[in-house]
mmCIF file of N, CA and C in Angstrom:
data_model
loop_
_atom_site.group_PDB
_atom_site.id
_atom_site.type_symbol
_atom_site.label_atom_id
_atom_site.label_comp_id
_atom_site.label_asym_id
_atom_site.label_seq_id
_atom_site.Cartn_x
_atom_site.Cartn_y
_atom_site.Cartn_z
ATOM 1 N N UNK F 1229 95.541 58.808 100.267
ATOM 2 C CA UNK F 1229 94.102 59.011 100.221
ATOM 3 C C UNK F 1229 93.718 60.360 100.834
ATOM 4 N N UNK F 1230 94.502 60.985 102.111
ATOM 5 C CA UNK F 1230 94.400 61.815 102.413
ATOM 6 C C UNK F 1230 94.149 63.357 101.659
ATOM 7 N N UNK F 1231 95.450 63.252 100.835
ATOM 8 C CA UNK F 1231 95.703 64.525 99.954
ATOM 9 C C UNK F 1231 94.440 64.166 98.968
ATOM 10 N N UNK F 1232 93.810 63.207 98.618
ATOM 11 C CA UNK F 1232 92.804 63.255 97.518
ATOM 12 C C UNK F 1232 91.531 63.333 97.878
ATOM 13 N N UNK F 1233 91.465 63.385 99.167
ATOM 14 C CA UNK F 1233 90.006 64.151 99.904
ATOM 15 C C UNK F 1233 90.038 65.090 100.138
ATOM 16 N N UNK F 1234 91.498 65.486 100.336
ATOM 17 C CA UNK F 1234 91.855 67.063 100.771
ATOM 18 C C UNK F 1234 91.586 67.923 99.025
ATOM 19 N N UNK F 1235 91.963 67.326 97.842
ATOM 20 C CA UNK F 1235 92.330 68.120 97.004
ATOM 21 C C UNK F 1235 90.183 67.686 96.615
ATOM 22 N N UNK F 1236 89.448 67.117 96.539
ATOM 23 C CA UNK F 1236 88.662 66.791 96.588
ATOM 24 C C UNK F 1236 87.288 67.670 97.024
ATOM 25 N N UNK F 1237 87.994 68.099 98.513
ATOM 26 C CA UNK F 1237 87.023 69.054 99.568
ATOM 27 C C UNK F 1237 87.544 70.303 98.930
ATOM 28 N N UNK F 1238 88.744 70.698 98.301
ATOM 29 C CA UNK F 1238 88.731 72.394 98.198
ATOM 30 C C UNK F 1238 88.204 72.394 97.078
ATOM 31 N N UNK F 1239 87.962 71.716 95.679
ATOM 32 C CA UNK F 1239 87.490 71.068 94.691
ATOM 33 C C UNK F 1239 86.026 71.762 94.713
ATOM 34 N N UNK F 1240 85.233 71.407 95.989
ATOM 35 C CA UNK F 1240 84.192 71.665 96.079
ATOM 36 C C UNK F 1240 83.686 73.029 96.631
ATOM 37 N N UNK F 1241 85.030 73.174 97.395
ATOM 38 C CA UNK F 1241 84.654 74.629 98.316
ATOM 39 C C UNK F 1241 84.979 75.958 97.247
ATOM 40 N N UNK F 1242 85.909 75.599 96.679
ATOM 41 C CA UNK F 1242 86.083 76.258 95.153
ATOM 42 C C UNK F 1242 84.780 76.727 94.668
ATOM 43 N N UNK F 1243 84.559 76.068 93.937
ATOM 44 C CA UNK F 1243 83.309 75.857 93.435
ATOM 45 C C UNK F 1243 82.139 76.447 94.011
ATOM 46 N N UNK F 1244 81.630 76.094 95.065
ATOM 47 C CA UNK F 1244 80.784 77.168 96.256
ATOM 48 C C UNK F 1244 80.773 78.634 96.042
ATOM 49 N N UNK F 1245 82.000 78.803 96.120
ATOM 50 C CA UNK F 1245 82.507 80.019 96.729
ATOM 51 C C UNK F 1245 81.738 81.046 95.314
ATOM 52 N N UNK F 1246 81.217 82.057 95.686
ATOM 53 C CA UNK F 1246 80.884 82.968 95.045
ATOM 54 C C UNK F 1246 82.232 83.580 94.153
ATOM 55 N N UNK F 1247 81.754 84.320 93.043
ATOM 56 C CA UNK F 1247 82.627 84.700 91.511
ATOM 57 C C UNK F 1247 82.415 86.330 92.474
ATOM 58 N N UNK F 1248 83.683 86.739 92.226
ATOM 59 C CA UNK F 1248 83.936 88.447 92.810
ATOM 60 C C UNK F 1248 82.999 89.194 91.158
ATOM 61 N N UNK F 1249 82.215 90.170 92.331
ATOM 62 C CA UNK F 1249 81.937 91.128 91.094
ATOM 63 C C UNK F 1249 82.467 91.354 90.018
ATOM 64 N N UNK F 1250 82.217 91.246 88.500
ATOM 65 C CA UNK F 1250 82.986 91.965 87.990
ATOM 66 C C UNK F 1250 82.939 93.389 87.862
ATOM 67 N N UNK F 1251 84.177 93.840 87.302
ATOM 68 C CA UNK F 1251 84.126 95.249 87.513
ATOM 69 C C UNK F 1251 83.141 96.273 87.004
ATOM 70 N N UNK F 1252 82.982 97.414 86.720
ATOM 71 C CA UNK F 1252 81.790 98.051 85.782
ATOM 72 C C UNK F 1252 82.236 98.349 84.871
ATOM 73 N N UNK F 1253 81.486 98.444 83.826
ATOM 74 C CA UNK F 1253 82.218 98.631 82.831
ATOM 75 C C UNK F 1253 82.474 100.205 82.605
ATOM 76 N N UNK F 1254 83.554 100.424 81.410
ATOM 77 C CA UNK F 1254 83.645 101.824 81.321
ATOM 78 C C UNK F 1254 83.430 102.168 80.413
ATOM 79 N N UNK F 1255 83.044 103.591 80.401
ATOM 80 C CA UNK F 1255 82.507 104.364 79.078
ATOM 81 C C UNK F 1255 83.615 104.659 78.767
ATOM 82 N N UNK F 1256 83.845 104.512 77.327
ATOM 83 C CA UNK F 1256 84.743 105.348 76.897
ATOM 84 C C UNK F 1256 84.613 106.796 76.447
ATOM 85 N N UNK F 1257 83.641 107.092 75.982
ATOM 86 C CA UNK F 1257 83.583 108.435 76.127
ATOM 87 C C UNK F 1257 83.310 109.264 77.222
ATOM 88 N N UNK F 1258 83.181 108.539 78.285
ATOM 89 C CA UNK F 1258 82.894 109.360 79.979
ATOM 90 C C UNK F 1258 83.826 110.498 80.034
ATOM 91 N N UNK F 1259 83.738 111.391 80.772
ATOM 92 C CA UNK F 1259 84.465 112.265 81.249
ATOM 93 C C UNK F 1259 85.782 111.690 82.256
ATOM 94 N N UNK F 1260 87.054 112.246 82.214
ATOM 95 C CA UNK F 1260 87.722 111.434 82.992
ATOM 96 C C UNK F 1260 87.689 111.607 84.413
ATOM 97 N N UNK F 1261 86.779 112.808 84.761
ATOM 98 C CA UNK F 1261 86.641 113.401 85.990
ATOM 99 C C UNK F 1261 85.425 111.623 86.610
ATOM 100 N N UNK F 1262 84.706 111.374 85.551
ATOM 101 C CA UNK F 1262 83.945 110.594 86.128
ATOM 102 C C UNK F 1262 84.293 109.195 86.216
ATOM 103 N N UNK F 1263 85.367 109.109 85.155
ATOM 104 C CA UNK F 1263 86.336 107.430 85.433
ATOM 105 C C UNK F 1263 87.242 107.325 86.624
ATOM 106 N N UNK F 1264 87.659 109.027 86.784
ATOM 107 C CA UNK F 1264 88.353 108.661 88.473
ATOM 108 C C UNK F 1264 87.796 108.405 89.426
ATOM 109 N N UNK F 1265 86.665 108.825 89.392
ATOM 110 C CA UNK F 1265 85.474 108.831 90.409
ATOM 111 C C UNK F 1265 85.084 107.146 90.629
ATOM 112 N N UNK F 1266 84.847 106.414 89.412
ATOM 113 C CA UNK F 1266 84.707 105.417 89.271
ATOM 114 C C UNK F 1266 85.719 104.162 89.783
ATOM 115 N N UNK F 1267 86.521 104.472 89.538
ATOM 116 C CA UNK F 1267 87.902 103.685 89.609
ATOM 117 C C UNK F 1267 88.448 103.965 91.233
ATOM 118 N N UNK F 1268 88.498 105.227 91.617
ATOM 119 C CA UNK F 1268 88.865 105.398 92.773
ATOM 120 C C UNK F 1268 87.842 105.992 93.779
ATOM 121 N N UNK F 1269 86.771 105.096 94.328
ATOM 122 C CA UNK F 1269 85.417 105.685 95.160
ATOM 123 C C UNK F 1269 86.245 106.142 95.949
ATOM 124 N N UNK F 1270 87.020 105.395 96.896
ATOM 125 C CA UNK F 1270 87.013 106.269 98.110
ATOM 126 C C UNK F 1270 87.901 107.057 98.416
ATOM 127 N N UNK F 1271 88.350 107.771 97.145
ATOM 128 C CA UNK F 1271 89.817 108.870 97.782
ATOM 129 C C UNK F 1271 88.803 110.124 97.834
ATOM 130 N N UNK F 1272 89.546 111.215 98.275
ATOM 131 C CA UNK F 1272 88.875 112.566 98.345
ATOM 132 C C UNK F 1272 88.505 113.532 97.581
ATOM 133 N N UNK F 1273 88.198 114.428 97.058
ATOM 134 C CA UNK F 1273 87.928 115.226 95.908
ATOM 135 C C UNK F 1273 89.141 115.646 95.563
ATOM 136 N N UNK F 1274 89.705 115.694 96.210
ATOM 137 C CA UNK F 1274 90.969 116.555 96.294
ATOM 138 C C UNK F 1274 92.195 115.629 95.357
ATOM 139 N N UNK F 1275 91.662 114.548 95.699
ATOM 140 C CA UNK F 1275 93.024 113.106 95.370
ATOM 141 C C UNK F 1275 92.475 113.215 93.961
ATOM 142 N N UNK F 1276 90.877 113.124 94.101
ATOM 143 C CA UNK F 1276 90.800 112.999 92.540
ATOM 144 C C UNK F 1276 91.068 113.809 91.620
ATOM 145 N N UNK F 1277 91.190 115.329 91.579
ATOM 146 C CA UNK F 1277 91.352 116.181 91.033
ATOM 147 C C UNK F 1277 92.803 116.520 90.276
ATOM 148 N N UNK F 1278 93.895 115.697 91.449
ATOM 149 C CA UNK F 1278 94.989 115.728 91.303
ATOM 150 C C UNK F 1278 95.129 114.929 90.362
ATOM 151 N N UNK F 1279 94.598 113.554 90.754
ATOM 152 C CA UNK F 1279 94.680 112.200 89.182
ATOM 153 C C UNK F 1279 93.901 112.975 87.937
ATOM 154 N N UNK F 1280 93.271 113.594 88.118
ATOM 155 C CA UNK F 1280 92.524 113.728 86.780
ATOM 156 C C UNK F 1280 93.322 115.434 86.088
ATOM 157 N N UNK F 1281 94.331 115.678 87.234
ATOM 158 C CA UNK F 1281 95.017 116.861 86.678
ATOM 159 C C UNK F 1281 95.885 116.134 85.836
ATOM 160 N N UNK F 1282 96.491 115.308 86.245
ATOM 161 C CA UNK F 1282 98.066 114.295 85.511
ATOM 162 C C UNK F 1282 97.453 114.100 84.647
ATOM 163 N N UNK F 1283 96.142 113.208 84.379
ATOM 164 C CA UNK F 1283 95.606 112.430 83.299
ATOM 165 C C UNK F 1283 95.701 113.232 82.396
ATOM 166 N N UNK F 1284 94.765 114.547 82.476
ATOM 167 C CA UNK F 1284 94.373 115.567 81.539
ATOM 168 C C UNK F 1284 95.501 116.732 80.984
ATOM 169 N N UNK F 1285 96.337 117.022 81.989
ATOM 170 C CA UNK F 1285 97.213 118.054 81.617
ATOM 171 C C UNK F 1285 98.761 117.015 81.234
ATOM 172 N N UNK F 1286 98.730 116.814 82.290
ATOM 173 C CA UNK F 1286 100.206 115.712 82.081
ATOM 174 C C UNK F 1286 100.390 114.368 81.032
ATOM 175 N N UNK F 1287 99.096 114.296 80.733
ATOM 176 C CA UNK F 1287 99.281 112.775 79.822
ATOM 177 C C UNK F 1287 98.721 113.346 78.706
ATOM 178 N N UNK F 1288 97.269 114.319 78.492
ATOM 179 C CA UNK F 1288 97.379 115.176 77.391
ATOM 180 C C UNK F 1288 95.935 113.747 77.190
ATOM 181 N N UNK F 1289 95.500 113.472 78.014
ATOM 182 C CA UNK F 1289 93.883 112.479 77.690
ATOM 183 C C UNK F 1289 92.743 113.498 78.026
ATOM 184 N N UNK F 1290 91.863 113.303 77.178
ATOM 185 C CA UNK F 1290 90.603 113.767 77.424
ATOM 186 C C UNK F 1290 89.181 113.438 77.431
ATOM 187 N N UNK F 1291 89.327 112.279 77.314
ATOM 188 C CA UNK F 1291 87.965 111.301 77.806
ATOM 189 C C UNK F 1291 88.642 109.629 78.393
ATOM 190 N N UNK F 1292 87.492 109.020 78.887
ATOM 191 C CA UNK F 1292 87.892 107.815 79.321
ATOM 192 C C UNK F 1292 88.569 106.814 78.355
ATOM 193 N N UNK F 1293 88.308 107.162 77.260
ATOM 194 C CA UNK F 1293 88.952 105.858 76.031
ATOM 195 C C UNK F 1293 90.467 106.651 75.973
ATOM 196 N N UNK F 1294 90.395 107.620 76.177
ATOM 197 C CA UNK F 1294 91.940 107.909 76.162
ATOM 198 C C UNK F 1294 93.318 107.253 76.815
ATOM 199 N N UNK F 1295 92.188 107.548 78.246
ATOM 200 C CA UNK F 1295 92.937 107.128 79.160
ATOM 201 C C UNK F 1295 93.154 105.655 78.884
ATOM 202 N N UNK F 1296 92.008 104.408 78.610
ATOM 203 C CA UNK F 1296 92.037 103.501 78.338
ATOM 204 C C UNK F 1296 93.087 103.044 77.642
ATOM 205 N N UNK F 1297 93.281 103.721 76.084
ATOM 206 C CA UNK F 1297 94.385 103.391 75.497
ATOM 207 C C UNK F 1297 95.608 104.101 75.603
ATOM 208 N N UNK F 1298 95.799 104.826 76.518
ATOM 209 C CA UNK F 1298 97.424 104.849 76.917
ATOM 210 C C UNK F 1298 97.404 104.043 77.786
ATOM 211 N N UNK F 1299 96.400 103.356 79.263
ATOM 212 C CA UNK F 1299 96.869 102.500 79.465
ATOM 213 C C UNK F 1299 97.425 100.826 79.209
ATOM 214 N N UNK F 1300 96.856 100.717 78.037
ATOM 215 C CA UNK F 1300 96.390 99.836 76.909
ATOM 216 C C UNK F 1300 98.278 99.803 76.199
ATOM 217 N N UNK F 1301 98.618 100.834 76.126
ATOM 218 C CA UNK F 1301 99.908 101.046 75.435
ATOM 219 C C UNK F 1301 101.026 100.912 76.422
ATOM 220 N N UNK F 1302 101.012 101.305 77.915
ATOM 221 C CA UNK F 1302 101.664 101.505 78.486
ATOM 222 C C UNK F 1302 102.149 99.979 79.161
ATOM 223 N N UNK F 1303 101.104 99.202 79.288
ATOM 224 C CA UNK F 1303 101.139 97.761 79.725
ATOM 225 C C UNK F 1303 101.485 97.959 81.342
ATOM 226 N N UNK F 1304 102.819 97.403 81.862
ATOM 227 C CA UNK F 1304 102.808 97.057 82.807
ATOM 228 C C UNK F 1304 103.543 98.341 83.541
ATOM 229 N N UNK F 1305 104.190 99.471 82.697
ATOM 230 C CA UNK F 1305 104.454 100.004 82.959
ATOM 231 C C UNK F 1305 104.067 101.536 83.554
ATOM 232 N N UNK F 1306 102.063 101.178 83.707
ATOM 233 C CA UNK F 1306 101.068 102.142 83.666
ATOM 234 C C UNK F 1306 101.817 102.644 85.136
ATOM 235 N N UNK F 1307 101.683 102.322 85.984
ATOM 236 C CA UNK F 1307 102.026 102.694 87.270
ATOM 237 C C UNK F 1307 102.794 103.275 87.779
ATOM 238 N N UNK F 1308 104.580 103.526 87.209
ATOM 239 C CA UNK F 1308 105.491 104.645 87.509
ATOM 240 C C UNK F 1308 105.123 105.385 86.228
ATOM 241 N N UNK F 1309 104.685 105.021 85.029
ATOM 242 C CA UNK F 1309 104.101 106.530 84.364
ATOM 243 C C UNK F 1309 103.314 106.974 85.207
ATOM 244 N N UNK F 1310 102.443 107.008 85.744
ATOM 245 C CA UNK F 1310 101.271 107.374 86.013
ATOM 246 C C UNK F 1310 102.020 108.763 87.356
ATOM 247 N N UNK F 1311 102.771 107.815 88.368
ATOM 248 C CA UNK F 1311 103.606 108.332 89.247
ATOM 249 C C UNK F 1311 104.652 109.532 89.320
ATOM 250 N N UNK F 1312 104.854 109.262 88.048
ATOM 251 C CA UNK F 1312 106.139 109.800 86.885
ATOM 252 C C UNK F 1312 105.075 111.140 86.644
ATOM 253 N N UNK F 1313 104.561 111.274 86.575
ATOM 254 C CA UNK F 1313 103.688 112.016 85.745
ATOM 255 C C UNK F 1313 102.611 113.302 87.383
ATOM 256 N N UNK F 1314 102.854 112.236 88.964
ATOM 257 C CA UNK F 1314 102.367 113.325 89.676
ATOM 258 C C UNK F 1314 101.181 112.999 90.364
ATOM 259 N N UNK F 1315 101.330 111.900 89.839
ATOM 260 C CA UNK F 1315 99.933 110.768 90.955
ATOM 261 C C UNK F 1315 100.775 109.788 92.069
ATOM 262 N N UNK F 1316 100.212 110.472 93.148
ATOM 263 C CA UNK F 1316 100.652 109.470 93.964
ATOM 264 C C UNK F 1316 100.192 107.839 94.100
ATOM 265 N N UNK F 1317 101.247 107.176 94.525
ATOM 266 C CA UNK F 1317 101.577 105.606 94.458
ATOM 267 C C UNK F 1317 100.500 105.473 94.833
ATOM 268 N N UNK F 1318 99.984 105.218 96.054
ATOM 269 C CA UNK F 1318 98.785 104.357 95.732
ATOM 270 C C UNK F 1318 97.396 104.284 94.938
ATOM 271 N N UNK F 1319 97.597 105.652 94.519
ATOM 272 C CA UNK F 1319 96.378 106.301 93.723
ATOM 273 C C UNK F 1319 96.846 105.383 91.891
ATOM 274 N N UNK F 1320 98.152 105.307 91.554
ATOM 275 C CA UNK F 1320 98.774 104.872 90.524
ATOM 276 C C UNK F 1320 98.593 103.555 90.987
ATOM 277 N N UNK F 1321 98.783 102.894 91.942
ATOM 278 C CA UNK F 1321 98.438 101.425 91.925
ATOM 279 C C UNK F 1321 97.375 100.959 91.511
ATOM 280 N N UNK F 1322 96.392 101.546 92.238
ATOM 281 C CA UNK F 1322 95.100 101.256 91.811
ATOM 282 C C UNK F 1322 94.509 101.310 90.375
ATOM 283 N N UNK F 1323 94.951 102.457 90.039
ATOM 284 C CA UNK F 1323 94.159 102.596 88.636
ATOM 285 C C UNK F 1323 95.017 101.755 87.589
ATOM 286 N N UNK F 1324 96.582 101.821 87.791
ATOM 287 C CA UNK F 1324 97.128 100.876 86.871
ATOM 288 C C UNK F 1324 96.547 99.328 87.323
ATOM 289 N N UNK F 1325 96.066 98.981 88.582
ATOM 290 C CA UNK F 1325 95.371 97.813 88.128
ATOM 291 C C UNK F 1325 94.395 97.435 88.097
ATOM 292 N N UNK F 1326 92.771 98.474 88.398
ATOM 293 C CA UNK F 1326 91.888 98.337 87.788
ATOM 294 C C UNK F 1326 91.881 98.734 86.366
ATOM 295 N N UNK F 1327 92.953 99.567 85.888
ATOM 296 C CA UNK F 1327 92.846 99.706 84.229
ATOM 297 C C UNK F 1327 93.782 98.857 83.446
ATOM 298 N N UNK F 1328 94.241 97.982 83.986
ATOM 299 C CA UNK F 1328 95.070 97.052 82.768
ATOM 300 C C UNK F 1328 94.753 95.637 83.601
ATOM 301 N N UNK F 1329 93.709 95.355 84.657
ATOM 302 C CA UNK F 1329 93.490 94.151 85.221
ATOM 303 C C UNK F 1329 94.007 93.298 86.084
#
């Protein structure tokens, strides 16, 4: 009886519990200067410039749907491309998983 008040009470606290923002959505035609911006608020100008150097020079994207669908293509493997390519890891963590979810 225990476990079925227990599974019962999280049942409910579940439920309570507020739904996390979802994310914003993205333009695909945005600039990618402004999807890094988006994707990564709190790194520095500097961090971003660097991601949006790889994106643009190194991956050869030039708006946000670009980027979208190479990450779209790349699947799970967005993150050492991304790395591979001159973005540092945690900057590649992030965006490979706010951009593939």
């Amino acid at each position: 009886l225990a476990a079925e008040e227990f599974a019962a009470v999280a049942a409910a606290a579940a439920a309570a519990a507020p739904a996390p923002p979802a994310p914003p959505a993205i333009d695909a035609s945005a600039d990618i200067g402004a999807l890094v911006e988006q994707l990564l608020p709190n790194s520095t100008a500097q961090q971003r410039a660097v991601v949006v150097g790889v994106l643009r020079d190194g991956l050869g994207c030039e708006t946000a749907g670009n980027v979208l669908d190479y990450a779209a293509a790349c699947g799970a493997s967005l993150r050492a491309e991304l790395v591979d390519g001159g973005v540092p890891k945690f900057a590649a963590m992030t965006l490979a998983k706010r951009l593939t979810g």
